[in-house]
PDB file of C-alpha atoms in Angstrom:
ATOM      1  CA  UNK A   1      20.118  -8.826  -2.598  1.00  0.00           C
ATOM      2  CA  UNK A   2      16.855 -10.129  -1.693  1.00  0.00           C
ATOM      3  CA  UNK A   3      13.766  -7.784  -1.891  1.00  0.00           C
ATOM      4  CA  UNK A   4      11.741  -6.042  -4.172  1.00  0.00           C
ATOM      5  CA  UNK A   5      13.277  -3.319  -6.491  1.00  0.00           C
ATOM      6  CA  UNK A   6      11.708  -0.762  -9.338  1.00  0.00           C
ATOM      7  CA  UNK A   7      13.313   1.257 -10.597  1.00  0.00           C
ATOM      8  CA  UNK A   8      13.705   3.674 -11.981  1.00  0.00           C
ATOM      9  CA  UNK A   9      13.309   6.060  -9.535  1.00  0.00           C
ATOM     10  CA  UNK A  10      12.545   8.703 -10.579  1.00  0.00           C
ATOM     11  CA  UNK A  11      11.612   9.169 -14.334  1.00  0.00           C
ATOM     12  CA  UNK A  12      10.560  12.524 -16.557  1.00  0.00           C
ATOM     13  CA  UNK A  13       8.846  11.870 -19.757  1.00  0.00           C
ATOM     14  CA  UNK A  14       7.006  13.610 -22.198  1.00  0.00           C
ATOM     15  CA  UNK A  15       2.825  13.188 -23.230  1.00  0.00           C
ATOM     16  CA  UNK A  16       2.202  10.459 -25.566  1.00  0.00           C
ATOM     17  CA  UNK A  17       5.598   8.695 -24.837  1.00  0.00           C
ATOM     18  CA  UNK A  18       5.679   5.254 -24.024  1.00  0.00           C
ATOM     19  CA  UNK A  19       7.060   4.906 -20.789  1.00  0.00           C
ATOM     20  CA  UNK A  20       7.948   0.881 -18.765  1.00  0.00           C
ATOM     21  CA  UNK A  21       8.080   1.068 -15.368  1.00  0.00           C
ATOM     22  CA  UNK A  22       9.898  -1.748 -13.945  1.00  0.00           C
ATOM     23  CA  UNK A  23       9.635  -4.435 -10.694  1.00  0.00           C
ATOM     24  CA  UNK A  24      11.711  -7.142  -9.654  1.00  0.00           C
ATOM     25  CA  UNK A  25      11.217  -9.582  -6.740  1.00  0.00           C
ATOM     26  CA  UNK A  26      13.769 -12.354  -5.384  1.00  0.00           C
ATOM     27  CA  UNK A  27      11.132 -14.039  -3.317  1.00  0.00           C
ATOM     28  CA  UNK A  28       9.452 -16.194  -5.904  1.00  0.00           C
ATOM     29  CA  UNK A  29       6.027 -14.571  -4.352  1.00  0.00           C
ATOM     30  CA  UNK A  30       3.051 -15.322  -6.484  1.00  0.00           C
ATOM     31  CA  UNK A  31       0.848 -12.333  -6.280  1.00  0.00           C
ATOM     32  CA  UNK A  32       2.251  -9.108  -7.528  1.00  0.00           C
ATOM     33  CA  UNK A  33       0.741  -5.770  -7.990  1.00  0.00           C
ATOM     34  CA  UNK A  34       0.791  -2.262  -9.049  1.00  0.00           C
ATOM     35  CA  UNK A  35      -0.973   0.539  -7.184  1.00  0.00           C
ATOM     36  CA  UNK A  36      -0.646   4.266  -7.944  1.00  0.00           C
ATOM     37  CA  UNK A  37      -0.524   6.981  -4.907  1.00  0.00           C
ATOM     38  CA  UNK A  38      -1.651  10.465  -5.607  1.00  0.00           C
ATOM     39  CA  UNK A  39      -2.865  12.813  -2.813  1.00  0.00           C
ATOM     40  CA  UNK A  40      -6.368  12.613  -1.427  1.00  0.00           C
ATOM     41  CA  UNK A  41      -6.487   9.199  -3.765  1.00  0.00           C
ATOM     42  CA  UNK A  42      -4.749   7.132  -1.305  1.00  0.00           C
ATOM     43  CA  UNK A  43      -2.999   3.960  -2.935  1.00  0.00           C
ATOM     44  CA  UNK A  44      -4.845   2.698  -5.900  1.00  0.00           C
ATOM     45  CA  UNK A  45      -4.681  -0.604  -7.635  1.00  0.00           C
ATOM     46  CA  UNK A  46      -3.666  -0.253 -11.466  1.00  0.00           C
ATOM     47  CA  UNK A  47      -3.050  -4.329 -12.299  1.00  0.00           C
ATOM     48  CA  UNK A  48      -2.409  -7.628  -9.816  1.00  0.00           C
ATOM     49  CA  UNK A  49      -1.098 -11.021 -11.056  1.00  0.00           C
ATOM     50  CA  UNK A  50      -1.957 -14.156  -8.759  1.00  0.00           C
ATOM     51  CA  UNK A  51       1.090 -15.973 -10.867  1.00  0.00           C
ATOM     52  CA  UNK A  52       3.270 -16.156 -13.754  1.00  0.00           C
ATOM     53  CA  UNK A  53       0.989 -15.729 -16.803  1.00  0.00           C
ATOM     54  CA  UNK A  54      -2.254 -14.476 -15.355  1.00  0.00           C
ATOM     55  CA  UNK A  55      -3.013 -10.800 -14.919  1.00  0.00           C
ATOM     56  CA  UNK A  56      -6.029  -9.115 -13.899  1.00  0.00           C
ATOM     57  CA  UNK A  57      -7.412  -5.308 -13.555  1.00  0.00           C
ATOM     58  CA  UNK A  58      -7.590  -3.283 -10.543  1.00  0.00           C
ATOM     59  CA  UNK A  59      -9.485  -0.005 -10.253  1.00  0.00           C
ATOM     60  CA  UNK A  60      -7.980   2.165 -12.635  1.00  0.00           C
ATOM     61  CA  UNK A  61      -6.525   0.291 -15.682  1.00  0.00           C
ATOM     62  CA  UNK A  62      -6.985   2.421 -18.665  1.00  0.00           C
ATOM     63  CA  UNK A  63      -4.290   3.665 -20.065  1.00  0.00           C
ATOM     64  CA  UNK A  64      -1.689   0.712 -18.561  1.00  0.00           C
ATOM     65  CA  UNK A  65      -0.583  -2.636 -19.792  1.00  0.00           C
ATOM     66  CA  UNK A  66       1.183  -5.361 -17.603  1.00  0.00           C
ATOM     67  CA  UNK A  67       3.074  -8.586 -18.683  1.00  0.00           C
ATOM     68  CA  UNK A  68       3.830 -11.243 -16.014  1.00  0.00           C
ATOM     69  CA  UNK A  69       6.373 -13.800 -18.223  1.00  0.00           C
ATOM     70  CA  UNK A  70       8.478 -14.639 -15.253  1.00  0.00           C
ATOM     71  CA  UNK A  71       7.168 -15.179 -11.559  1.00  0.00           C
ATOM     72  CA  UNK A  72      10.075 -12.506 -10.735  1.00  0.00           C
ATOM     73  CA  UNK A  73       9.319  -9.882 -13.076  1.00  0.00           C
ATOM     74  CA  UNK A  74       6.213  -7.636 -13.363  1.00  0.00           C
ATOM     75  CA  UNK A  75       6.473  -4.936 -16.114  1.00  0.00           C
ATOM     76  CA  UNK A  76       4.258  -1.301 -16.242  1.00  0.00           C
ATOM     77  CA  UNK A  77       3.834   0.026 -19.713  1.00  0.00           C
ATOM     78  CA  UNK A  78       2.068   3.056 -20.080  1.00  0.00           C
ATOM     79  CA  UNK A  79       1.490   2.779 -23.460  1.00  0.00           C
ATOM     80  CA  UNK A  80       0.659   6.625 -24.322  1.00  0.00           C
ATOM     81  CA  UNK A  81       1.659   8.748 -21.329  1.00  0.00           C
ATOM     82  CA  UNK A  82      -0.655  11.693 -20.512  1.00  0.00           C
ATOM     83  CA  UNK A  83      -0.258  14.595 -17.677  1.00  0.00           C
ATOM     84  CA  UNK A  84      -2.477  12.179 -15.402  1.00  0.00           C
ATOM     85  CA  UNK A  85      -0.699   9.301 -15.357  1.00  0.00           C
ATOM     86  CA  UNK A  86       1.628  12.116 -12.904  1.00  0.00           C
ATOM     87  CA  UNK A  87       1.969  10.208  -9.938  1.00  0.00           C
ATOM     88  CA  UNK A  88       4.419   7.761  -7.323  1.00  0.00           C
ATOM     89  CA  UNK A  89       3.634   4.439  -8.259  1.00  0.00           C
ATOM     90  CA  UNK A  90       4.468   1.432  -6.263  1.00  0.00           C
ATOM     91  CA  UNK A  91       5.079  -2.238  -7.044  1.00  0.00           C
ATOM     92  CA  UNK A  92       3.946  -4.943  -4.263  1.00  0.00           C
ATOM     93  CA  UNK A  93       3.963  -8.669  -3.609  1.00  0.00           C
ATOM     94  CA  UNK A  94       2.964 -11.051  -1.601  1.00  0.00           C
ATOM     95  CA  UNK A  95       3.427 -14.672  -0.931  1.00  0.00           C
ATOM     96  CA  UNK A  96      -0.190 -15.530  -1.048  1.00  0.00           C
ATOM     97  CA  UNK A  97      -3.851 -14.069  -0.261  1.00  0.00           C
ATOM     98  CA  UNK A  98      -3.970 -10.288   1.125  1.00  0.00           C
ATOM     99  CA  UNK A  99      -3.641 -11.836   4.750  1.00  0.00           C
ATOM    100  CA  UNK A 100      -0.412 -12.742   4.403  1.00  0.00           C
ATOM    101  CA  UNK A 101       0.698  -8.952   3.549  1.00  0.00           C
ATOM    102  CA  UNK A 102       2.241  -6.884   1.175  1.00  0.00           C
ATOM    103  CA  UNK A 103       5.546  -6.184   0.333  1.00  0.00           C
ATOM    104  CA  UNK A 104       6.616  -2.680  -1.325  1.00  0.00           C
ATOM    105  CA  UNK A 105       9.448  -1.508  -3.416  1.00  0.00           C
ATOM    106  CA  UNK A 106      10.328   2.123  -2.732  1.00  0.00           C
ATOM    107  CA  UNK A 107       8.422   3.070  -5.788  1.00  0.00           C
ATOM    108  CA  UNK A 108       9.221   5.255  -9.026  1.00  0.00           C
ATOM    109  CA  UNK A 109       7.671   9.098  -8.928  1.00  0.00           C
ATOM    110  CA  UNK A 110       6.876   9.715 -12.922  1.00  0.00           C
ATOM    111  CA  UNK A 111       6.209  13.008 -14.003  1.00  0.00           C
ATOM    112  CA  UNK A 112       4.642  13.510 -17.535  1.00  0.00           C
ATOM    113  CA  UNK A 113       5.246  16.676 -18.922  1.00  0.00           C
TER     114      UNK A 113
ATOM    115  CA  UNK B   1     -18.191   0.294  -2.492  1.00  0.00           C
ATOM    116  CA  UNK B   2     -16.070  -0.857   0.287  1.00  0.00           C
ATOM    117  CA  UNK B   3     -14.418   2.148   2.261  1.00  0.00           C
ATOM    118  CA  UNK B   4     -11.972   2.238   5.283  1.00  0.00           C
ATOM    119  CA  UNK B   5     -11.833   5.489   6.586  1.00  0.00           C
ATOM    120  CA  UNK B   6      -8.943   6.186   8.262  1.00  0.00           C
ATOM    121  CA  UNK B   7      -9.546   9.155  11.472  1.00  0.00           C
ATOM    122  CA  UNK B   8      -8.080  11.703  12.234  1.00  0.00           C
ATOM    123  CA  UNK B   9      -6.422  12.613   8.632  1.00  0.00           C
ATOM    124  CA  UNK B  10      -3.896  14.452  10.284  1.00  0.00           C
ATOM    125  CA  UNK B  11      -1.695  14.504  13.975  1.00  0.00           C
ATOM    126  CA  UNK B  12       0.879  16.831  15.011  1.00  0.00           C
ATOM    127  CA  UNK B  13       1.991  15.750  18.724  1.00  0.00           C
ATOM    128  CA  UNK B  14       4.935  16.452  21.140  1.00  0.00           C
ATOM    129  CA  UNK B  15       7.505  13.758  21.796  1.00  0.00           C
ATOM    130  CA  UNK B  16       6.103  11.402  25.124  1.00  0.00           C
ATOM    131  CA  UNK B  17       2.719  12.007  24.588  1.00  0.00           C
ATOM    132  CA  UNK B  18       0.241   9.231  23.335  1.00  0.00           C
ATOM    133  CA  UNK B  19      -2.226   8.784  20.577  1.00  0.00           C
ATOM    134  CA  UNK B  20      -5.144   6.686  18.696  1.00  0.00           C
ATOM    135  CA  UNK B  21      -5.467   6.727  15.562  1.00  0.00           C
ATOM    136  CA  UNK B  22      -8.535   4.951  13.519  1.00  0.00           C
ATOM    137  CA  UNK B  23      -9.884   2.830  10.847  1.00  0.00           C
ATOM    138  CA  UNK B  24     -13.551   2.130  10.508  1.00  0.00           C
ATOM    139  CA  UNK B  25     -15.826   0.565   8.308  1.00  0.00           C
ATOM    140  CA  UNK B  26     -19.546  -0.771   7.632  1.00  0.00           C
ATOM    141  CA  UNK B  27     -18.368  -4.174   6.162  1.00  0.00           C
ATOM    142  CA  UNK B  28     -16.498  -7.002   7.475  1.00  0.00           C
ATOM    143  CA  UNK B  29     -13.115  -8.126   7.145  1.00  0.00           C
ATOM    144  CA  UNK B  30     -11.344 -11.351   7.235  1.00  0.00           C
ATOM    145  CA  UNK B  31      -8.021  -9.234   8.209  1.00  0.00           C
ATOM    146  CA  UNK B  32      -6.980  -5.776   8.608  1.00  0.00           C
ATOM    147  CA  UNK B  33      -3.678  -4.747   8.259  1.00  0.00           C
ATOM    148  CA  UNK B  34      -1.436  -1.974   9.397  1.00  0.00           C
ATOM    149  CA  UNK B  35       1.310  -0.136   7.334  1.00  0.00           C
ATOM    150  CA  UNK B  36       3.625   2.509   8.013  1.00  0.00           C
ATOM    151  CA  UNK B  37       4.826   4.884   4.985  1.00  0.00           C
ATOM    152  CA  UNK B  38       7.995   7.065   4.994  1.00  0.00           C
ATOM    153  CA  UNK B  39       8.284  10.052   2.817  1.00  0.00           C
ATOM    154  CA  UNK B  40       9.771   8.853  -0.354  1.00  0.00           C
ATOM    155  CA  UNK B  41       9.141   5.168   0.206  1.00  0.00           C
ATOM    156  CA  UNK B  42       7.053   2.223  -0.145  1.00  0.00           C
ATOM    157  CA  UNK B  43       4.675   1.401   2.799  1.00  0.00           C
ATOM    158  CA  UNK B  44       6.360  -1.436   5.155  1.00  0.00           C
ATOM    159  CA  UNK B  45       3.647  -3.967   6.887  1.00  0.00           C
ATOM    160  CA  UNK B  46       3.672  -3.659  11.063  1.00  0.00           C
ATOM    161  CA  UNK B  47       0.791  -6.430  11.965  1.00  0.00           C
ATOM    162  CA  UNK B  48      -1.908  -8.154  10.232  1.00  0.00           C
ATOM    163  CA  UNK B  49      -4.964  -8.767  12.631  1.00  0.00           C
ATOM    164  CA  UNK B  50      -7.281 -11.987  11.996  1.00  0.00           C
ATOM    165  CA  UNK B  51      -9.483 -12.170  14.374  1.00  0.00           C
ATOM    166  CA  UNK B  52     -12.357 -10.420  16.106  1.00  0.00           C
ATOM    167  CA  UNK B  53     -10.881  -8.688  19.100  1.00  0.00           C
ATOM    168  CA  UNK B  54      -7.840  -9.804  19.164  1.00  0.00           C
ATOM    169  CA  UNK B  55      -5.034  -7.186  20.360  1.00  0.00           C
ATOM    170  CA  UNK B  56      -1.276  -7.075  19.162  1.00  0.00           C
ATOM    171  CA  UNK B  57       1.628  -5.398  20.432  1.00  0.00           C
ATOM    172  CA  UNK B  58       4.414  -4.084  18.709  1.00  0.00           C
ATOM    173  CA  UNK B  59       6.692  -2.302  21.253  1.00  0.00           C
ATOM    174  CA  UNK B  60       4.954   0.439  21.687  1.00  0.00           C
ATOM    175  CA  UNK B  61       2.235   0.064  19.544  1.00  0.00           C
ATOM    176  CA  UNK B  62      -0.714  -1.626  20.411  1.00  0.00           C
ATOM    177  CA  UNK B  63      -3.435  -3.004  17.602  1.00  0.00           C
ATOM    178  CA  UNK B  64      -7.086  -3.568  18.307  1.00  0.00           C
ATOM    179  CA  UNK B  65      -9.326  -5.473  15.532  1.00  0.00           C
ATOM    180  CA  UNK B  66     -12.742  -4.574  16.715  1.00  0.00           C
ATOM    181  CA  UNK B  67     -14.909  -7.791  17.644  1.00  0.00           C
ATOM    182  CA  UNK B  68     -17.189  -7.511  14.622  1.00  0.00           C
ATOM    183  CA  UNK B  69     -14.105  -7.184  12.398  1.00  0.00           C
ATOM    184  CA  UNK B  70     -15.413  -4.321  11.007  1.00  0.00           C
ATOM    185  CA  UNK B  71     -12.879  -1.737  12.276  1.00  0.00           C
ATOM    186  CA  UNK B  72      -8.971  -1.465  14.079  1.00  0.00           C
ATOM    187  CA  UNK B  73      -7.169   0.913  16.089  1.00  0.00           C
ATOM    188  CA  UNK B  74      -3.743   1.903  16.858  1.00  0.00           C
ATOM    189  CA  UNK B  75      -2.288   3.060  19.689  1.00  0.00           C
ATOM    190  CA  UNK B  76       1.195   4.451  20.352  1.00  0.00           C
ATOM    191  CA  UNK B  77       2.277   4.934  23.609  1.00  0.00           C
ATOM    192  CA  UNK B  78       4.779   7.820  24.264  1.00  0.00           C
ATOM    193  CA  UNK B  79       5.323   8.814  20.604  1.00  0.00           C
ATOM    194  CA  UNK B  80       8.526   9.297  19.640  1.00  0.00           C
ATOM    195  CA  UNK B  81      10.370  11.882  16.366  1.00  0.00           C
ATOM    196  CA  UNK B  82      10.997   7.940  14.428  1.00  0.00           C
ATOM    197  CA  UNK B  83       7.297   7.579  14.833  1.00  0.00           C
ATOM    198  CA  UNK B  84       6.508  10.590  11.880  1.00  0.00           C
ATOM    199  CA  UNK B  85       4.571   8.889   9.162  1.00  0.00           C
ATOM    200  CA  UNK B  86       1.379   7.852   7.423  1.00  0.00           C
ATOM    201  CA  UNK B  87       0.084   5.004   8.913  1.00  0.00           C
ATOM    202  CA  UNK B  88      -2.527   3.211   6.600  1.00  0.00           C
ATOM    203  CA  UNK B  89      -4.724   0.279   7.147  1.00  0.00           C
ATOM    204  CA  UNK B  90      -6.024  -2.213   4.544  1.00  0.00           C
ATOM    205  CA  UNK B  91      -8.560  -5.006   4.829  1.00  0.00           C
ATOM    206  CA  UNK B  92      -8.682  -8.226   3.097  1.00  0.00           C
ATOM    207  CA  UNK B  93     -12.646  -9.296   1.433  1.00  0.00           C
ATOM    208  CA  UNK B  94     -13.671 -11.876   3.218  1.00  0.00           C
ATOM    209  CA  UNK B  95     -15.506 -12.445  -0.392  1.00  0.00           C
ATOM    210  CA  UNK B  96     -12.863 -11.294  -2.376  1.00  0.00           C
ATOM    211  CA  UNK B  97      -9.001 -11.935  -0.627  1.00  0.00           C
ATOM    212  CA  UNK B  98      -6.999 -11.305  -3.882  1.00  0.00           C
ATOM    213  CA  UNK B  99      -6.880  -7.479  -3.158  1.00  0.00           C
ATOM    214  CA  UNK B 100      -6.821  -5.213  -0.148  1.00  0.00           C
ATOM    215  CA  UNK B 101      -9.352  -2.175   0.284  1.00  0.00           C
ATOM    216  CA  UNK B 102      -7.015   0.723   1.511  1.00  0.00           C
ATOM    217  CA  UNK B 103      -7.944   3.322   3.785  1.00  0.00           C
ATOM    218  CA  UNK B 104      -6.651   7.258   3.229  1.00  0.00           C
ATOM    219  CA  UNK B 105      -4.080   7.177   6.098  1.00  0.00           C
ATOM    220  CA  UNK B 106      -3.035   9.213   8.824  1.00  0.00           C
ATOM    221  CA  UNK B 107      -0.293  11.197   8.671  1.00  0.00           C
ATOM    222  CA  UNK B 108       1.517  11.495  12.163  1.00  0.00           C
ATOM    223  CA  UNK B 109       4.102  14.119  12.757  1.00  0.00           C
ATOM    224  CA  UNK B 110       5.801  13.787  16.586  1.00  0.00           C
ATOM    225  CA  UNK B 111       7.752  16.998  17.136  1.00  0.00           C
ATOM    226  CA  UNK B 112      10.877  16.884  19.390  1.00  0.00           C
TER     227      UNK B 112
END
């Protein structure tokens, strides 16, 4: 089916785990990103890619690592989990600049424990 | 630090009745955009706005990007229960259009 999944859903993992949060797009869209969404935070960017091979940092990296091998693919590792990294987080894309718009997957609520 | 705040941060409303809801800031956008978030899901894009004054309407809702491009509105006219949601706007840098500055939201609940 065409669209954007992550998955999983839901996940419960324990601090200092390494935990990959995964996002898959059928669209061939270059831009893809990762935001976080915590209460009285808003969304907040974690990592963008503009394409295939080229990632960048958002607002609040630390902590996260992204890989962008495939246009289709756009990986979240948290490399160390701690009982901040609590939150929904949400893969987007988009076909091109912001004005185009954003696409969301349904996101994956991780609770570190 | 660029900032869209988002007004009011919270509506409760009956079913019929209509409403405005907000997003303002001191810098300029190239485009603002409007999302609507369900509990337990991603938020899903209603209109993107490009230009200075220009009004869209979506059914019932109606968009507004202000003429200095510096702030939007939304209105929905005789609100309805499938309405209940934050609603979030997000503007695009005219300096910087890789990423979208995101406002708080709004979170709308329309009562039966």
């Amino acid at each position: 089916d065409a669209g954007i999944t992550q998955s999983p859903r839901y996940k419960i993992t324990e601090t200092g785990r390494q935990v990959t949060l995964m996002c898959h797009q059928t669209w061939s869209h270059s831009y893809m990103f990762w935001y976080r969404q915590d209460l009285g935070h808003g969304l907040r960017l974690i990592y963008y890619s503009a394409a295939a091979d080229i990632t960048d940092k958002g607002e609040v990296p630390d902590g996260y690592v992204v890989s962008r091998s495939k246009t289709e693919n756009f990986p979240l590792t948290l490399e160390s989990a701690t009982r901040s990294q609590t939150s929904v987080y949400f893969c987007a894309s988009s076909p091109g600049p912001p004005n185009y718009g954003y696409t969301f997957g349904s996101g994956t609520r991780l609770t570190v424990v | 630090t660029q900032l869209l705040e988002q007004s009011p941060q919270f509506l409760s409303i009956q079913e019929g009745e209509n409403l405005t809801v907000y997003c303002n800031s001191s810098s300029v956008f190239s485009s603002l955009q409007w999302y609507r978030q369900e509990p337990g899901e991603g938020p899903v894009l209603l209109v993107t706005v490009v230009t200075g004054g220009e009004v869209k309407k979506l059914k019932r809702l109606t968009f507004q990007f202000g003429d200095a491009r510096k702030d939007s509105s939304l209105h929905i006219t005789a609100a309805q229960p499938g309405d209940t949601g934050l609603y979030l706007c997000a503007g695009a840098n005219a300096g910087n259009n890789r990423k979208l500055i995101w406002g708080l939201g709004t979170s709308l609940a329309v009562n039966p």
